[in-house]
mmCIF file of C-alpha atoms in Angstrom:
data_model
loop_
_atom_site.group_PDB
_atom_site.id
_atom_site.type_symbol
_atom_site.label_atom_id
_atom_site.label_comp_id
_atom_site.label_asym_id
_atom_site.label_seq_id
_atom_site.Cartn_x
_atom_site.Cartn_y
_atom_site.Cartn_z
ATOM 1 C CA MET A 1 26.495 -30.093 45.991
ATOM 2 C CA THR A 2 25.308 -26.582 46.871
ATOM 3 C CA LEU A 3 24.249 -24.896 50.067
ATOM 4 C CA ALA A 4 20.681 -25.831 49.209
ATOM 5 C CA ASP A 5 21.635 -29.488 49.599
ATOM 6 C CA THR A 6 22.089 -28.929 53.334
ATOM 7 C CA ALA A 7 18.437 -27.995 53.885
ATOM 8 C CA PRO A 8 16.277 -30.514 55.744
ATOM 9 C CA SER A 9 13.759 -32.496 53.793
ATOM 10 C CA ALA A 10 10.088 -31.755 54.241
ATOM 11 C CA ALA A 11 8.973 -32.770 57.700
ATOM 12 C CA GLY A 12 5.465 -34.123 57.653
ATOM 13 C CA ASP A 13 2.706 -31.620 58.189
ATOM 14 C CA PHE A 14 4.894 -28.896 59.721
ATOM 15 C CA ARG A 15 3.044 -25.627 59.500
ATOM 16 C CA LEU A 16 2.864 -22.384 61.407
ATOM 17 C CA ASN A 17 -0.535 -21.590 62.801
ATOM 18 C CA LYS A 18 -2.626 -19.071 60.922
ATOM 19 C CA PRO A 19 -2.067 -16.125 63.317
ATOM 20 C CA ALA A 20 1.715 -16.607 63.071
ATOM 21 C CA GLU A 21 1.627 -16.696 59.262
ATOM 22 C CA LEU A 22 -0.575 -13.607 59.123
ATOM 23 C CA THR A 23 1.745 -11.772 61.510
ATOM 24 C CA LEU A 24 4.786 -12.559 59.371
ATOM 25 C CA PHE A 25 2.934 -11.467 56.239
ATOM 26 C CA ALA A 26 1.814 -8.233 57.927
ATOM 27 C CA LEU A 27 5.418 -7.471 58.906
ATOM 28 C CA CYS A 28 6.541 -8.017 55.307
ATOM 29 C CA VAL A 29 3.897 -5.631 53.989
ATOM 30 C CA ALA A 30 4.548 -3.056 56.712
ATOM 31 C CA GLN A 31 8.292 -2.961 56.030
ATOM 32 C CA ALA A 32 7.776 -2.740 52.256
ATOM 33 C CA VAL A 33 5.303 0.124 52.675
ATOM 34 C CA PHE A 34 7.589 1.920 55.110
ATOM 35 C CA LEU A 35 10.569 1.729 52.757
ATOM 36 C CA ALA A 36 8.507 2.815 49.742
ATOM 37 C CA ALA A 37 7.021 5.752 51.641
ATOM 38 C CA SER A 38 10.427 6.768 52.999
ATOM 39 C CA PHE A 39 11.857 6.870 49.490
ATOM 40 C CA ALA A 40 8.876 8.781 48.101
ATOM 41 C CA LEU A 41 9.108 11.378 50.883
ATOM 42 C CA GLY A 42 12.857 11.858 50.481
ATOM 43 C CA HIS A 43 13.861 10.080 53.692
ATOM 44 C CA TRP A 44 15.637 7.102 52.155
ATOM 45 C CA MET A 45 18.696 6.977 49.867
ATOM 46 C CA ILE A 46 18.120 10.476 48.391
ATOM 47 C CA ASP A 47 16.394 13.577 49.772
ATOM 48 C CA THR A 48 13.787 15.745 48.067
ATOM 49 C CA GLU A 49 16.534 17.808 46.386
ATOM 50 C CA GLY A 50 18.170 14.760 44.839
ATOM 51 C CA HIS A 51 21.156 14.659 47.208
ATOM 52 C CA GLY A 52 22.267 11.435 48.852
ATOM 53 C CA MET A 53 20.967 10.907 52.372
ATOM 54 C CA VAL A 54 23.399 11.186 55.277
ATOM 55 C CA THR A 55 23.615 7.496 56.155
ATOM 56 C CA ASP A 56 26.252 4.850 56.743
ATOM 57 C CA PHE A 57 26.425 3.950 53.054
ATOM 58 C CA VAL A 58 28.253 7.181 52.214
ATOM 59 C CA ASN A 59 31.132 5.833 54.311
ATOM 60 C CA VAL A 60 31.685 2.963 51.869
ATOM 61 C CA TRP A 61 31.006 4.925 48.683
ATOM 62 C CA ALA A 62 33.380 7.744 49.677
ATOM 63 C CA ALA A 63 36.093 5.231 50.597
ATOM 64 C CA GLY A 64 35.780 3.671 47.155
ATOM 65 C CA GLY A 65 36.162 7.102 45.590
ATOM 66 C CA LEU A 66 39.430 7.656 47.438
ATOM 67 C CA VAL A 67 40.689 4.325 46.119
ATOM 68 C CA HIS A 68 39.921 5.398 42.550
ATOM 69 C CA GLU A 69 41.765 8.660 43.159
ATOM 70 C CA GLY A 70 44.837 6.649 44.095
ATOM 71 C CA HIS A 71 44.678 7.356 47.848
ATOM 72 C CA PRO A 72 43.514 4.162 49.580
ATOM 73 C CA VAL A 73 45.519 4.957 52.706
ATOM 74 C CA ALA A 74 43.484 8.166 53.088
ATOM 75 C CA VAL A 75 40.371 6.216 54.081
ATOM 76 C CA TYR A 76 41.964 5.813 57.522
ATOM 77 C CA ASP A 77 42.524 9.584 57.834
ATOM 78 C CA PRO A 78 39.347 10.985 59.465
ATOM 79 C CA THR A 79 39.839 14.481 58.030
ATOM 80 C CA ILE A 80 40.314 13.366 54.426
ATOM 81 C CA HIS A 81 37.645 10.678 54.608
ATOM 82 C CA LYS A 82 35.078 13.071 56.120
ATOM 83 C CA ALA A 83 35.770 15.550 53.308
ATOM 84 C CA ALA A 84 35.228 12.748 50.794
ATOM 85 C CA GLU A 85 31.906 11.875 52.426
ATOM 86 C CA GLU A 86 30.722 15.481 52.184
ATOM 87 C CA ALA A 87 31.874 15.690 48.568
ATOM 88 C CA ALA A 88 29.975 12.482 47.816
ATOM 89 C CA LEU A 89 26.747 13.973 49.159
ATOM 90 C CA GLY A 90 27.373 17.435 47.754
ATOM 91 C CA ARG A 91 26.950 19.138 51.118
ATOM 92 C CA SER A 92 28.411 19.329 54.606
ATOM 93 C CA PHE A 93 26.847 17.535 57.566
ATOM 94 C CA ASP A 94 27.431 17.116 61.278
ATOM 95 C CA GLY A 95 29.107 13.986 62.528
ATOM 96 C CA TYR A 96 31.295 11.490 60.744
ATOM 97 C CA PHE A 97 31.076 7.882 59.580
ATOM 98 C CA PRO A 98 34.563 6.503 60.291
ATOM 99 C CA TRP A 99 36.192 3.760 58.229
ATOM 100 C CA PHE A 100 37.613 0.964 60.379
ATOM 101 C CA TYR A 101 37.196 -1.956 57.978
ATOM 102 C CA PRO A 102 40.237 -4.073 57.017
ATOM 103 C CA PRO A 103 41.769 -3.249 53.606
ATOM 104 C CA PRO A 104 40.107 -6.188 51.755
ATOM 105 C CA PHE A 105 36.736 -4.455 52.100
ATOM 106 C CA LEU A 106 38.102 -1.667 49.919
ATOM 107 C CA PHE A 107 37.557 -3.986 46.949
ATOM 108 C CA VAL A 108 33.811 -3.832 47.632
ATOM 109 C CA ALA A 109 33.922 -0.074 48.186
ATOM 110 C CA SER A 110 35.819 0.534 44.952
ATOM 111 C CA LEU A 111 33.326 -1.518 42.935
ATOM 112 C CA LEU A 112 30.391 0.422 44.359
ATOM 113 C CA ALA A 113 32.144 3.740 43.705
ATOM 114 C CA LEU A 114 32.180 2.940 39.980
ATOM 115 C CA MET A 115 28.458 3.757 39.988
ATOM 116 C CA PRO A 116 26.529 6.925 40.870
ATOM 117 C CA TYR A 117 25.561 7.128 44.535
ATOM 118 C CA LEU A 118 21.891 6.131 44.196
ATOM 119 C CA THR A 119 22.662 3.344 41.720
ATOM 120 C CA ALA A 120 25.363 2.003 44.022
ATOM 121 C CA PHE A 121 23.016 2.099 47.035
ATOM 122 C CA VAL A 122 20.282 0.207 45.167
ATOM 123 C CA THR A 123 22.761 -2.294 43.722
ATOM 124 C CA TRP A 124 24.221 -2.975 47.155
ATOM 125 C CA LEU A 125 20.785 -3.868 48.523
ATOM 126 C CA LEU A 126 19.750 -5.860 45.454
ATOM 127 C CA VAL A 127 22.874 -8.010 45.731
ATOM 128 C CA THR A 128 23.108 -8.459 49.499
ATOM 129 C CA PHE A 129 19.461 -8.912 50.502
ATOM 130 C CA PRO A 130 18.837 -11.928 48.225
ATOM 131 C CA ALA A 131 21.989 -13.565 49.618
ATOM 132 C CA TYR A 132 20.600 -13.158 53.131
ATOM 133 C CA ALA A 133 17.100 -14.316 52.145
ATOM 134 C CA PHE A 134 18.496 -17.361 50.313
ATOM 135 C CA THR A 135 20.504 -18.306 53.404
ATOM 136 C CA ILE A 136 17.459 -18.150 55.688
ATOM 137 C CA ARG A 137 15.354 -20.069 53.153
ATOM 138 C CA THR A 138 18.023 -22.768 52.914
ATOM 139 C CA ILE A 139 18.430 -23.113 56.677
ATOM 140 C CA ILE A 140 14.714 -23.550 57.292
ATOM 141 C CA GLY A 141 14.317 -25.712 54.193
ATOM 142 C CA ASP A 142 10.831 -24.478 53.435
ATOM 143 C CA ARG A 143 9.252 -21.520 51.643
ATOM 144 C CA LEU A 144 8.379 -20.297 55.118
ATOM 145 C CA GLY A 145 12.025 -19.235 55.253
ATOM 146 C CA VAL A 146 11.467 -16.574 52.593
ATOM 147 C CA LEU A 147 8.547 -15.156 54.536
ATOM 148 C CA PHE A 148 10.582 -15.126 57.732
ATOM 149 C CA ALA A 149 13.568 -13.484 56.013
ATOM 150 C CA PHE A 150 11.420 -10.640 54.645
ATOM 151 C CA ALA A 151 9.506 -10.178 57.910
ATOM 152 C CA PHE A 152 12.490 -10.002 60.269
ATOM 153 C CA PRO A 153 12.396 -6.460 61.776
ATOM 154 C CA ALA A 154 16.134 -5.740 61.454
ATOM 155 C CA VAL A 155 15.759 -5.860 57.655
ATOM 156 C CA THR A 156 14.389 -2.317 57.513
ATOM 157 C CA SER A 157 17.039 -0.964 59.894
ATOM 158 C CA ASN A 158 19.803 -2.348 57.705
ATOM 159 C CA ALA A 159 18.216 -1.289 54.411
ATOM 160 C CA MET A 160 17.572 2.285 55.546
ATOM 161 C CA VAL A 161 21.259 3.015 56.144
ATOM 162 C CA GLY A 162 22.734 0.737 53.462
ATOM 163 C CA GLN A 163 24.753 -1.254 55.974
ATOM 164 C CA ASN A 164 26.291 -4.715 55.636
ATOM 165 C CA GLY A 165 24.083 -6.768 57.965
ATOM 166 C CA PHE A 166 22.766 -8.838 55.046
ATOM 167 C CA VAL A 167 26.323 -9.770 54.037
ATOM 168 C CA THR A 168 27.329 -10.661 57.580
ATOM 169 C CA ALA A 169 24.259 -12.859 58.066
ATOM 170 C CA ALA A 170 24.723 -14.579 54.702
ATOM 171 C CA LEU A 171 28.388 -15.366 55.326
ATOM 172 C CA LEU A 172 27.894 -16.545 58.905
ATOM 173 C CA GLY A 173 24.786 -18.560 58.105
ATOM 174 C CA GLY A 174 26.313 -19.960 54.936
ATOM 175 C CA SER A 175 29.419 -21.071 56.797
ATOM 176 C CA LEU A 176 27.327 -22.915 59.382
ATOM 177 C CA LEU A 177 25.139 -24.484 56.691
ATOM 178 C CA ALA A 178 28.135 -25.866 54.811
ATOM 179 C CA MET A 179 30.178 -26.881 57.844
ATOM 180 C CA GLU A 180 29.123 -30.524 58.079
ATOM 181 C CA ARG A 181 29.127 -31.495 54.405
ATOM 182 C CA ARG A 182 31.316 -28.907 52.690
ATOM 183 C CA PRO A 183 34.016 -27.889 55.200
ATOM 184 C CA ILE A 184 36.217 -26.107 52.645
ATOM 185 C CA LEU A 185 33.339 -23.898 51.465
ATOM 186 C CA SER A 186 32.436 -23.294 55.096
ATOM 187 C CA GLY A 187 35.973 -22.136 55.836
ATOM 188 C CA VAL A 188 36.085 -19.854 52.808
ATOM 189 C CA LEU A 189 32.835 -18.154 53.826
ATOM 190 C CA LEU A 190 34.121 -17.828 57.371
ATOM 191 C CA GLY A 191 37.353 -16.308 56.074
ATOM 192 C CA LEU A 192 35.377 -13.738 54.074
ATOM 193 C CA LEU A 193 33.579 -12.821 57.301
ATOM 194 C CA ALA A 194 36.913 -11.449 58.510
ATOM 195 C CA TYR A 195 35.867 -8.099 57.018
ATOM 196 C CA LYS A 196 34.157 -7.776 60.424
ATOM 197 C CA PRO A 197 36.760 -9.463 62.636
ATOM 198 C CA HIS A 198 34.853 -8.887 65.898
ATOM 199 C CA PHE A 199 32.259 -11.401 64.656
ATOM 200 C CA GLY A 200 34.892 -14.121 64.488
ATOM 201 C CA LEU A 201 35.980 -14.093 68.135
ATOM 202 C CA LEU A 202 34.498 -17.488 69.031
ATOM 203 C CA PHE A 203 34.973 -19.428 65.804
ATOM 204 C CA PRO A 204 38.615 -20.493 66.373
ATOM 205 C CA LEU A 205 37.695 -21.861 69.810
ATOM 206 C CA VAL A 206 34.668 -23.754 68.550
ATOM 207 C CA LEU A 207 36.460 -25.181 65.531
ATOM 208 C CA ALA A 208 39.316 -26.323 67.748
ATOM 209 C CA VAL A 209 37.199 -28.018 70.429
ATOM 210 C CA SER A 210 35.079 -29.766 67.782
ATOM 211 C CA GLY A 211 38.094 -30.816 65.706
ATOM 212 C CA ARG A 212 36.926 -29.153 62.499
ATOM 213 C CA TRP A 213 40.430 -28.509 61.235
ATOM 214 C CA ARG A 214 39.523 -28.431 57.531
ATOM 215 C CA VAL A 215 37.169 -25.538 58.186
ATOM 216 C CA PHE A 216 39.830 -23.883 60.348
ATOM 217 C CA GLY A 217 42.494 -24.300 57.677
ATOM 218 C CA ALA A 218 40.290 -23.050 54.837
ATOM 219 C CA ALA A 219 39.319 -19.986 56.870
ATOM 220 C CA ALA A 220 42.930 -19.213 57.746
ATOM 221 C CA ALA A 221 44.000 -19.642 54.109
ATOM 222 C CA THR A 222 41.202 -17.341 52.910
ATOM 223 C CA VAL A 223 42.167 -14.614 55.369
ATOM 224 C CA THR A 224 45.825 -14.954 54.365
ATOM 225 C CA VAL A 225 45.031 -14.691 50.659
ATOM 226 C CA MET A 226 42.780 -11.662 51.202
ATOM 227 C CA ALA A 227 45.449 -9.924 53.239
ATOM 228 C CA ALA A 228 48.112 -10.628 50.615
ATOM 229 C CA VAL A 229 45.951 -9.473 47.703
ATOM 230 C CA SER A 230 44.918 -6.271 49.466
ATOM 231 C CA TRP A 231 48.559 -5.606 50.372
ATOM 232 C CA LEU A 232 49.487 -5.911 46.696
ATOM 233 C CA ALA A 233 46.516 -3.847 45.518
ATOM 234 C CA PHE A 234 46.538 -1.031 48.080
ATOM 235 C CA GLY A 235 50.091 -1.070 49.386
ATOM 236 C CA ALA A 236 51.742 -1.750 52.711
ATOM 237 C CA ALA A 237 50.968 1.784 53.911
ATOM 238 C CA THR A 238 47.218 1.071 53.765
ATOM 239 C CA CYS A 239 47.620 -2.102 55.820
ATOM 240 C CA GLU A 240 49.746 -0.242 58.354
ATOM 241 C CA ALA A 241 47.172 2.561 58.524
ATOM 242 C CA PHE A 242 44.456 0.016 59.311
ATOM 243 C CA ILE A 243 46.486 -1.432 62.184
ATOM 244 C CA ARG A 244 47.172 2.052 63.544
ATOM 245 C CA SER A 245 43.459 2.866 63.359
ATOM 246 C CA LEU A 246 42.433 0.055 65.722
ATOM 247 C CA PRO A 247 43.252 1.873 68.996
ATOM 248 C CA LEU A 248 41.377 4.925 67.698
ATOM 249 C CA ALA A 249 38.401 2.738 66.793
ATOM 250 C CA SER A 250 38.335 1.257 70.273
ATOM 251 C CA GLN A 251 38.529 4.632 71.966
ATOM 252 C CA LEU A 252 36.105 6.391 69.637
ATOM 253 C CA MET A 253 33.374 3.749 69.574
ATOM 254 C CA LEU A 254 33.743 1.773 72.815
ATOM 255 C CA ARG A 255 34.946 4.432 75.246
ATOM 256 C CA ASP A 256 33.814 7.790 73.888
ATOM 257 C CA GLY A 257 30.508 6.553 72.473
ATOM 258 C CA HIS A 258 30.919 8.222 69.087
ATOM 259 C CA GLY A 259 28.062 6.141 67.673
ATOM 260 C CA ASP A 260 25.770 6.724 70.712
ATOM 261 C CA PHE A 261 25.835 3.996 73.364
ATOM 262 C CA SER A 262 22.034 3.731 73.292
ATOM 263 C CA LYS A 263 22.370 2.360 69.747
ATOM 264 C CA MET A 264 24.908 -0.295 70.757
ATOM 265 C CA HIS A 265 23.046 -3.535 71.517
ATOM 266 C CA SER A 266 25.710 -5.183 73.643
ATOM 267 C CA MET A 267 26.312 -5.504 77.358
ATOM 268 C CA LEU A 268 28.822 -2.673 77.103
ATOM 269 C CA GLY A 269 26.284 -0.477 75.333
ATOM 270 C CA LEU A 270 23.583 -1.229 77.906
ATOM 271 C CA VAL A 271 25.788 -0.453 80.898
ATOM 272 C CA ARG A 272 27.041 2.806 79.386
ATOM 273 C CA THR A 273 23.490 3.820 78.433
ATOM 274 C CA LEU A 274 22.404 3.282 82.051
ATOM 275 C CA GLY A 275 25.212 5.543 83.253
ATOM 276 C CA GLY A 276 27.836 2.960 84.158
ATOM 277 C CA GLY A 277 31.507 3.777 83.725
ATOM 278 C CA ASP A 278 33.939 2.360 81.202
ATOM 279 C CA MET A 279 35.541 -0.032 83.688
ATOM 280 C CA LEU A 280 32.230 -1.544 84.803
ATOM 281 C CA ALA A 281 30.966 -1.820 81.232
ATOM 282 C CA SER A 282 34.183 -3.461 80.024
ATOM 283 C CA THR A 283 34.218 -5.897 82.940
ATOM 284 C CA LEU A 284 30.625 -7.012 82.453
ATOM 285 C CA GLN A 285 31.127 -7.306 78.697
ATOM 286 C CA ALA A 286 34.257 -9.416 79.225
ATOM 287 C CA THR A 287 32.314 -11.604 81.652
ATOM 288 C CA LEU A 288 29.486 -12.141 79.168
ATOM 289 C CA THR A 289 31.985 -12.874 76.393
ATOM 290 C CA THR A 290 33.751 -15.454 78.565
ATOM 291 C CA VAL A 291 30.516 -17.151 79.646
ATOM 292 C CA SER A 292 29.309 -17.251 76.042
ATOM 293 C CA ALA A 293 32.584 -18.836 74.938
ATOM 294 C CA ILE A 294 32.462 -21.478 77.683
ATOM 295 C CA VAL A 295 28.833 -22.422 77.056
ATOM 296 C CA VAL A 296 29.150 -22.636 73.270
ATOM 297 C CA CYS A 297 32.344 -24.709 73.529
ATOM 298 C CA MET A 298 30.580 -27.094 75.924
ATOM 299 C CA LEU A 299 27.700 -27.502 73.479
ATOM 300 C CA TRP A 300 30.020 -28.113 70.537
ATOM 301 C CA ARG A 301 31.949 -30.783 72.455
ATOM 302 C CA ARG A 302 28.749 -32.726 73.137
ATOM 303 C CA LYS A 303 27.048 -35.072 70.698
ATOM 304 C CA MET A 304 23.851 -33.287 69.823
ATOM 305 C CA ALA A 305 21.921 -31.931 66.892
ATOM 306 C CA PHE A 306 24.012 -29.642 64.710
ATOM 307 C CA ASP A 307 21.011 -27.303 64.385
ATOM 308 C CA ILE A 308 21.264 -26.553 68.098
ATOM 309 C CA GLN A 309 25.032 -26.134 67.974
ATOM 310 C CA ALA A 310 24.763 -23.768 64.998
ATOM 311 C CA ALA A 311 22.068 -21.707 66.713
ATOM 312 C CA ALA A 312 24.190 -21.541 69.862
ATOM 313 C CA LEU A 313 27.290 -20.316 68.026
ATOM 314 C CA ALA A 314 25.414 -17.727 65.954
ATOM 315 C CA THR A 315 23.820 -16.350 69.117
ATOM 316 C CA ALA A 316 27.021 -16.417 71.157
ATOM 317 C CA VAL A 317 28.813 -14.451 68.422
ATOM 318 C CA LEU A 318 26.393 -11.580 69.040
ATOM 319 C CA LEU A 319 26.759 -11.746 72.813
ATOM 320 C CA ALA A 320 30.553 -11.881 72.664
ATOM 321 C CA THR A 321 31.180 -8.625 70.803
ATOM 322 C CA PRO A 322 30.857 -5.211 72.459
ATOM 323 C CA TYR A 323 30.420 -3.573 69.052
ATOM 324 C CA LEU A 324 26.891 -4.418 67.926
ATOM 325 C CA TYR A 325 24.432 -2.093 66.200
ATOM 326 C CA ILE A 326 20.842 -2.587 65.079
ATOM 327 C CA TYR A 327 21.858 -3.451 61.519
ATOM 328 C CA ASP A 328 24.142 -6.184 62.883
ATOM 329 C CA LEU A 329 21.086 -7.820 64.428
ATOM 330 C CA VAL A 330 20.128 -9.128 60.999
ATOM 331 C CA VAL A 331 22.485 -11.929 62.104
ATOM 332 C CA LEU A 332 20.003 -12.878 64.839
ATOM 333 C CA ALA A 333 17.774 -14.258 62.083
ATOM 334 C CA ILE A 334 20.352 -17.059 61.671
ATOM 335 C CA PRO A 335 19.950 -18.737 65.102
ATOM 336 C CA MET A 336 16.194 -18.150 64.918
ATOM 337 C CA ALA A 337 16.120 -19.946 61.566
ATOM 338 C CA PHE A 338 18.081 -22.888 62.990
ATOM 339 C CA LEU A 339 15.578 -23.111 65.864
ATOM 340 C CA VAL A 340 12.723 -23.221 63.341
ATOM 341 C CA ARG A 341 14.667 -25.848 61.376
ATOM 342 C CA ALA A 342 14.886 -27.969 64.535
ATOM 343 C CA ALA A 343 11.169 -27.458 65.163
ATOM 344 C CA ARG A 344 10.397 -28.853 61.713
ATOM 345 C CA VAL A 345 11.546 -32.215 63.067
ATOM 346 C CA THR A 346 10.380 -32.157 66.681
ATOM 347 C CA GLY A 347 7.709 -29.479 66.740
ATOM 348 C CA PHE A 348 7.984 -26.260 68.707
ATOM 349 C CA LEU A 349 8.543 -26.515 72.430
ATOM 350 C CA ARG A 350 5.913 -25.040 74.685
ATOM 351 C CA GLY A 351 6.006 -21.250 74.492
ATOM 352 C CA GLU A 352 8.875 -21.249 71.994
ATOM 353 C CA MET A 353 6.972 -19.397 69.280
ATOM 354 C CA VAL A 354 5.816 -16.783 71.781
ATOM 355 C CA TRP A 355 9.372 -16.072 72.899
ATOM 356 C CA LEU A 356 10.630 -15.911 69.312
ATOM 357 C CA ALA A 357 7.906 -13.350 68.669
ATOM 358 C CA ALA A 358 9.025 -11.434 71.776
ATOM 359 C CA ALA A 359 12.597 -11.305 70.462
ATOM 360 C CA ASN A 360 11.341 -9.911 67.163
ATOM 361 C CA LEU A 361 9.235 -7.363 69.039
ATOM 362 C CA CYS A 362 12.300 -6.101 70.906
ATOM 363 C CA ILE A 363 14.015 -5.306 67.618
ATOM 364 C CA LEU A 364 10.854 -3.778 66.175
ATOM 365 C CA LEU A 365 10.488 -1.441 69.168
ATOM 366 C CA PHE A 366 14.052 -0.083 69.101
ATOM 367 C CA PRO A 367 13.239 3.146 67.192
ATOM 368 C CA VAL A 368 10.606 3.933 69.835
ATOM 369 C CA VAL A 369 12.488 2.838 72.947
ATOM 370 C CA HIS A 370 15.873 4.184 71.783
ATOM 371 C CA ALA A 371 17.801 1.890 74.125
ATOM 372 C CA PRO A 372 19.899 -1.273 73.622
ATOM 373 C CA ILE A 373 16.783 -3.444 73.646
ATOM 374 C CA GLY A 374 18.291 -5.631 70.955
ATOM 375 C CA LEU A 375 20.431 -7.223 73.677
ATOM 376 C CA VAL A 376 17.220 -8.492 75.255
ATOM 377 C CA ALA A 377 16.294 -10.112 71.942
ATOM 378 C CA VAL A 378 19.667 -11.872 71.747
ATOM 379 C CA LEU A 379 19.385 -13.085 75.357
ATOM 380 C CA ILE A 380 15.894 -14.454 74.666
ATOM 381 C CA VAL A 381 17.193 -16.456 71.707
ATOM 382 C CA ALA A 382 20.165 -17.627 73.780
ATOM 383 C CA ALA A 383 17.789 -18.913 76.462
ATOM 384 C CA LEU A 384 15.715 -20.745 73.852
ATOM 385 C CA VAL A 385 18.839 -22.410 72.448
ATOM 386 C CA VAL A 386 19.998 -23.572 75.877
ATOM 387 C CA ARG A 387 16.493 -24.821 76.645
ATOM 388 C CA ARG A 388 16.476 -26.921 73.481
ATOM 389 C CA ALA A 389 19.944 -28.254 74.183
ATOM 390 C CA TYR A 390 19.149 -29.430 77.682
ATOM 391 C CA SER A 391 15.370 -30.006 77.678
ATOM 392 C CA ASN A 392 15.742 -33.786 77.384
ATOM 393 C CA GLY A 393 18.166 -36.297 75.945
ATOM 394 C CA ALA A 394 15.595 -37.892 73.685
ATOM 395 C CA LEU A 395 15.019 -34.607 71.909
ATOM 396 C CA THR A 396 18.677 -34.022 71.056
ATOM 397 C CA SER A 397 19.155 -37.659 70.055
ATOM 398 C CA ALA A 398 16.185 -37.526 67.704
ATOM 399 C CA LEU A 399 17.483 -34.358 66.116
ATOM 400 C CA HIS A 400 20.944 -35.784 65.690
ATOM 401 C CA ASP A 401 19.611 -38.916 64.016
ATOM 402 C CA ARG A 402 17.451 -36.814 61.692
ATOM 403 C CA VAL A 403 20.363 -34.617 60.572
ATOM 404 C CA ALA A 404 22.688 -37.622 60.158
ATOM 405 C CA ALA A 405 20.103 -39.324 57.927
#
């Protein structure tokens, strides 16, 4: 059995209306044209002089270079790592892309650093985007999923900077897809997601309240194995350096706004962008995290369609973390896909397609608005999930029976 086996079977005459299909197709074409034009004009991956662009990807590629030089612990030294980034691009630049990933992610960085910068950038996208697209296609269970995956607005934002949103979405979505029928695979994928630990805040709670101990155990075992292997490969000093870097990461990104609070699509980012202080922002973020945890645990304790539970958890994960950038919002395609999957059985609820379009529009408008408007998109999807969960008992019962069959 593969992940594809978890997709729903064809559901009657389910179709999007023509305007919706044309809109998705137009978004696909627009993003493809934008990326092609950006590359041709020297605004994507490499500039007109053949140097690598100053984007997030240099962070990973430079870290891999330090590993090959025999200095993995140096990736957690801002001075050395910044020098490596400038050497990778062949020029100096303002700012710095800090490395706060756990040591296991150095395996990925070191593999990419075996290739020239441009080749590594292209390879990274060619490997990670199909994984994301396959996950969305499998969730929806229809070729519509491919169209939706390509059209989702956060795709361009992630591709432009060579970030890891595609990987995060594929691992999170894959774990949810496999959870009911392949719990060990689900746990392994969830364990691999630990390369971004702030995305795993709610999973232990949900797995505990729903009694999914095989998933829990497989995830814990995967994290343990990764930690042990990275300790053997990169040394205890690298692991200790990562732990010491965590307070700096918190201060630099969440208190000092090193990455620009207006680019942080969380409650904390919104409050700080509007001029609120650190205490107010932290308090409101903690409140939203707590509410998200309570609501998603309540939904997972109830007997209802797994599609709704999966959508709820994937959405709550985004609300719970204060550290959320536009490329991370590729993950929002996961709960949207589960909502579409549910609609394949029951049909869309009144206004549901309009609100899904509104959430996509929020992400699309971010470069123009330059504010944490992505949080609005996540809240819209959260409201749609709750609406589906509590709209009527017959709806959730029908969905549950369909999935069980």
